[in-house]
mmCIF file of N, CA and C in Angstrom:
data_model
loop_
_atom_site.group_PDB
_atom_site.id
_atom_site.type_symbol
_atom_site.label_atom_id
_atom_site.label_comp_id
_atom_site.label_asym_id
_atom_site.label_seq_id
_atom_site.Cartn_x
_atom_site.Cartn_y
_atom_site.Cartn_z
ATOM 1 N N UNK A 5 88.061 203.236 72.654
ATOM 2 C CA UNK A 5 86.226 202.915 72.604
ATOM 3 C C UNK A 5 86.069 202.803 71.302
ATOM 4 N N UNK A 6 85.520 201.845 70.563
ATOM 5 C CA UNK A 6 84.983 201.582 69.655
ATOM 6 C C UNK A 6 83.692 201.801 69.248
ATOM 7 N N UNK A 7 83.123 202.590 68.151
ATOM 8 C CA UNK A 7 81.599 203.109 68.092
ATOM 9 C C UNK A 7 80.872 201.948 66.936
ATOM 10 N N UNK A 8 81.770 201.382 65.885
ATOM 11 C CA UNK A 8 81.514 200.714 65.081
ATOM 12 C C UNK A 8 82.174 199.251 64.813
ATOM 13 N N UNK A 9 81.778 198.034 65.809
ATOM 14 C CA UNK A 9 82.366 196.697 65.713
ATOM 15 C C UNK A 9 82.173 195.974 64.718
ATOM 16 N N UNK A 10 82.896 195.099 63.999
ATOM 17 C CA UNK A 10 81.991 194.255 63.199
ATOM 18 C C UNK A 10 83.080 192.630 63.286
ATOM 19 N N UNK A 11 82.206 191.808 62.891
ATOM 20 C CA UNK A 11 82.689 190.540 62.888
ATOM 21 C C UNK A 11 82.422 190.606 61.352
ATOM 22 N N UNK A 12 82.842 189.840 60.708
ATOM 23 C CA UNK A 12 82.762 189.389 59.456
ATOM 24 C C UNK A 12 83.839 188.004 59.191
ATOM 25 N N UNK A 13 83.256 187.694 57.706
ATOM 26 C CA UNK A 13 83.573 186.602 57.103
ATOM 27 C C UNK A 13 85.175 187.167 56.500
ATOM 28 N N UNK A 14 86.338 186.090 55.879
ATOM 29 C CA UNK A 14 87.235 186.474 55.267
ATOM 30 C C UNK A 14 87.328 186.815 54.024
ATOM 31 N N UNK A 15 85.742 186.464 53.058
ATOM 32 C CA UNK A 15 86.128 186.684 51.485
ATOM 33 C C UNK A 15 85.929 188.175 51.190
ATOM 34 N N UNK A 16 85.282 189.297 51.910
ATOM 35 C CA UNK A 16 85.887 190.245 51.695
ATOM 36 C C UNK A 16 86.805 191.373 52.031
ATOM 37 N N UNK A 17 87.642 190.521 52.240
ATOM 38 C CA UNK A 17 88.526 191.569 53.515
ATOM 39 C C UNK A 17 89.384 193.003 52.339
ATOM 40 N N UNK A 18 89.508 192.907 51.519
ATOM 41 C CA UNK A 18 89.814 194.260 50.661
ATOM 42 C C UNK A 18 88.604 195.181 50.760
ATOM 43 N N UNK A 19 87.384 195.147 50.604
ATOM 44 C CA UNK A 19 86.150 195.434 50.471
ATOM 45 C C UNK A 19 85.714 195.948 52.280
ATOM 46 N N UNK A 20 86.372 195.442 53.332
ATOM 47 C CA UNK A 20 86.180 195.683 54.626
ATOM 48 C C UNK A 20 87.316 196.761 54.705
ATOM 49 N N UNK A 21 88.314 196.484 54.377
ATOM 50 C CA UNK A 21 89.320 197.647 54.879
ATOM 51 C C UNK A 21 88.770 198.863 54.020
ATOM 52 N N UNK A 22 87.878 199.512 53.591
ATOM 53 C CA UNK A 22 87.741 200.560 52.920
ATOM 54 C C UNK A 22 86.367 201.040 53.986
ATOM 55 N N UNK A 23 86.203 200.094 54.987
ATOM 56 C CA UNK A 23 84.698 200.927 55.956
ATOM 57 C C UNK A 23 85.421 201.003 57.082
ATOM 58 N N UNK A 24 86.913 200.614 57.208
ATOM 59 C CA UNK A 24 87.540 200.862 58.426
ATOM 60 C C UNK A 24 88.886 201.240 58.888
ATOM 61 N N UNK A 25 89.191 201.953 59.876
ATOM 62 C CA UNK A 25 90.719 202.609 59.729
ATOM 63 C C UNK A 25 91.410 201.830 60.535
ATOM 64 N N UNK A 26 91.281 200.798 61.547
ATOM 65 C CA UNK A 26 91.959 199.905 62.304
ATOM 66 C C UNK A 26 91.269 198.718 62.412
ATOM 67 N N UNK A 27 92.340 197.350 62.544
ATOM 68 C CA UNK A 27 91.538 196.356 62.629
ATOM 69 C C UNK A 27 92.457 195.393 63.277
ATOM 70 N N UNK A 28 91.883 195.145 64.074
ATOM 71 C CA UNK A 28 92.789 194.316 65.425
ATOM 72 C C UNK A 28 92.243 192.392 64.688
ATOM 73 N N UNK A 29 93.534 191.691 64.692
ATOM 74 C CA UNK A 29 92.980 190.596 63.900
ATOM 75 C C UNK A 29 94.088 189.578 64.472
ATOM 76 N N UNK A 30 93.492 188.125 64.484
ATOM 77 C CA UNK A 30 94.597 187.010 64.284
ATOM 78 C C UNK A 30 94.986 186.112 63.144
ATOM 79 N N UNK A 31 94.405 187.158 62.010
ATOM 80 C CA UNK A 31 94.696 186.272 60.845
ATOM 81 C C UNK A 31 95.849 186.952 59.930
ATOM 82 N N UNK A 32 96.570 186.529 59.232
ATOM 83 C CA UNK A 32 97.702 186.547 58.436
ATOM 84 C C UNK A 32 97.152 187.645 57.487
ATOM 85 N N UNK A 33 96.115 186.806 56.458
ATOM 86 C CA UNK A 33 95.297 187.487 55.455
ATOM 87 C C UNK A 33 94.994 188.668 55.308
ATOM 88 N N UNK A 34 94.594 189.486 56.773
ATOM 89 C CA UNK A 34 94.015 190.393 56.899
ATOM 90 C C UNK A 34 95.371 191.192 57.183
ATOM 91 N N UNK A 35 96.407 190.808 57.815
ATOM 92 C CA UNK A 35 97.290 191.841 57.937
ATOM 93 C C UNK A 35 98.465 192.156 56.927
ATOM 94 N N UNK A 36 98.316 190.880 55.947
ATOM 95 C CA UNK A 36 99.108 191.085 54.701
ATOM 96 C C UNK A 36 98.827 192.394 53.440
ATOM 97 N N UNK A 37 97.018 192.523 53.320
ATOM 98 C CA UNK A 37 96.597 193.516 52.852
ATOM 99 C C UNK A 37 96.431 194.762 53.475
ATOM 100 N N UNK A 38 96.875 195.244 54.841
ATOM 101 C CA UNK A 38 96.731 196.173 54.978
ATOM 102 C C UNK A 38 96.882 197.503 54.304
ATOM 103 N N UNK A 39 96.020 198.135 53.909
ATOM 104 C CA UNK A 39 96.432 199.591 53.262
ATOM 105 C C UNK A 39 97.557 200.535 54.058
ATOM 106 N N UNK A 40 98.561 201.083 53.222
ATOM 107 C CA UNK A 40 99.482 202.016 54.158
ATOM 108 C C UNK A 40 98.826 203.033 55.269
ATOM 109 N N UNK A 41 97.908 203.770 54.774
ATOM 110 C CA UNK A 41 97.063 204.525 55.507
ATOM 111 C C UNK A 41 96.205 203.993 56.522
ATOM 112 N N UNK A 42 96.316 202.745 56.725
ATOM 113 C CA UNK A 42 95.134 201.761 57.677
ATOM 114 C C UNK A 42 96.392 201.060 58.824
ATOM 115 N N UNK A 43 95.777 200.746 59.741
ATOM 116 C CA UNK A 43 96.384 200.624 60.881
ATOM 117 C C UNK A 43 96.089 198.996 61.224
ATOM 118 N N UNK A 44 96.493 198.061 61.507
ATOM 119 C CA UNK A 44 96.538 196.382 61.761
ATOM 120 C C UNK A 44 97.064 196.006 62.856
ATOM 121 N N UNK A 45 96.647 195.566 63.765
ATOM 122 C CA UNK A 45 97.000 195.227 64.999
ATOM 123 C C UNK A 45 96.795 193.842 65.075
ATOM 124 N N UNK A 46 98.089 192.774 65.391
ATOM 125 C CA UNK A 46 97.936 191.604 65.236
ATOM 126 C C UNK A 46 97.767 191.085 66.831
ATOM 127 N N UNK A 47 96.478 190.407 66.952
ATOM 128 C CA UNK A 47 96.188 189.465 68.011
ATOM 129 C C UNK A 47 96.719 188.450 68.560
ATOM 130 N N UNK A 48 97.776 188.245 69.271
ATOM 131 C CA UNK A 48 98.488 186.959 69.121
ATOM 132 C C UNK A 48 97.855 185.701 69.964
ATOM 133 N N UNK A 49 97.976 184.975 69.047
ATOM 134 C CA UNK A 49 97.464 183.404 69.958
ATOM 135 C C UNK A 49 98.434 182.339 69.858
ATOM 136 N N UNK A 50 98.153 181.377 70.405
ATOM 137 C CA UNK A 50 99.090 180.403 70.238
ATOM 138 C C UNK A 50 99.296 179.436 68.779
ATOM 139 N N UNK A 51 98.201 179.822 68.025
ATOM 140 C CA UNK A 51 98.353 179.238 66.570
ATOM 141 C C UNK A 51 98.670 180.483 65.445
ATOM 142 N N UNK A 52 99.130 181.603 65.928
ATOM 143 C CA UNK A 52 99.816 182.078 64.911
ATOM 144 C C UNK A 52 101.179 183.030 64.949
ATOM 145 N N UNK A 53 101.402 182.246 65.915
ATOM 146 C CA UNK A 53 103.137 182.586 65.957
ATOM 147 C C UNK A 53 104.179 182.490 64.827
ATOM 148 N N UNK A 54 103.361 182.148 63.412
ATOM 149 C CA UNK A 54 104.401 182.076 62.651
ATOM 150 C C UNK A 54 104.627 183.104 61.915
ATOM 151 N N UNK A 55 103.993 184.111 62.318
ATOM 152 C CA UNK A 55 104.299 185.530 61.554
ATOM 153 C C UNK A 55 104.128 186.633 62.263
ATOM 154 N N UNK A 56 104.650 187.638 62.188
ATOM 155 C CA UNK A 56 104.920 188.946 62.974
ATOM 156 C C UNK A 56 103.977 189.962 62.127
ATOM 157 N N UNK A 57 103.570 190.996 62.917
ATOM 158 C CA UNK A 57 103.315 192.593 62.523
ATOM 159 C C UNK A 57 103.843 193.647 63.389
ATOM 160 N N UNK A 58 103.967 194.824 62.782
ATOM 161 C CA UNK A 58 104.485 195.775 63.734
ATOM 162 C C UNK A 58 103.883 196.222 65.132
ATOM 163 N N UNK A 59 102.787 196.149 65.183
ATOM 164 C CA UNK A 59 101.986 196.431 66.146
ATOM 165 C C UNK A 59 100.938 194.893 66.964
ATOM 166 N N UNK A 60 101.379 194.608 67.670
ATOM 167 C CA UNK A 60 100.498 193.152 68.539
ATOM 168 C C UNK A 60 100.301 193.093 69.481
ATOM 169 N N UNK A 61 99.227 192.723 70.367
ATOM 170 C CA UNK A 61 99.015 192.612 71.391
ATOM 171 C C UNK A 61 98.546 191.131 71.881
ATOM 172 N N UNK A 62 98.901 190.861 73.364
ATOM 173 C CA UNK A 62 98.765 189.588 73.824
ATOM 174 C C UNK A 62 97.432 189.876 75.145
ATOM 175 N N UNK A 63 97.255 188.828 75.011
ATOM 176 C CA UNK A 63 96.507 188.670 76.449
ATOM 177 C C UNK A 63 96.590 187.356 76.948
ATOM 178 N N UNK A 64 96.387 187.040 78.193
ATOM 179 C CA UNK A 64 96.131 185.736 79.003
ATOM 180 C C UNK A 64 95.360 185.940 80.186
ATOM 181 N N UNK A 65 94.266 186.817 79.960
ATOM 182 C CA UNK A 65 93.153 187.074 80.699
ATOM 183 C C UNK A 65 92.132 186.203 80.301
ATOM 184 N N UNK A 66 91.366 185.395 80.886
ATOM 185 C CA UNK A 66 90.269 184.813 80.022
ATOM 186 C C UNK A 66 89.072 185.702 80.228
ATOM 187 N N UNK A 67 88.519 185.583 79.180
ATOM 188 C CA UNK A 67 87.030 185.824 78.857
ATOM 189 C C UNK A 67 86.024 185.775 80.163
ATOM 190 N N UNK A 68 85.348 186.871 80.845
ATOM 191 C CA UNK A 68 84.629 186.001 81.997
ATOM 192 C C UNK A 68 83.377 186.491 81.504
ATOM 193 N N UNK A 69 82.300 185.328 81.703
ATOM 194 C CA UNK A 69 80.756 185.501 81.349
ATOM 195 C C UNK A 69 80.214 186.811 82.717
ATOM 196 N N UNK A 70 79.695 187.709 82.547
ATOM 197 C CA UNK A 70 78.786 188.330 83.568
ATOM 198 C C UNK A 70 77.870 188.176 83.417
ATOM 199 N N UNK A 71 77.087 188.145 84.829
ATOM 200 C CA UNK A 71 75.390 188.027 84.415
ATOM 201 C C UNK A 71 74.647 189.034 84.970
#
């Protein structure tokens, strides 16, 4: 369970790594600059199959809107 979840643009990736321990992303740029002492988990999509990462997650469950 995360207690500090952020959504951001990719122009400050290196600076944002200083503020987190784990990053779940579908973006290769973020995976590529992951510091050794941090963890990066690739969220697999149909458009990012051209690269791999040590840790990857998959889902085919649609996001549901709760009322």
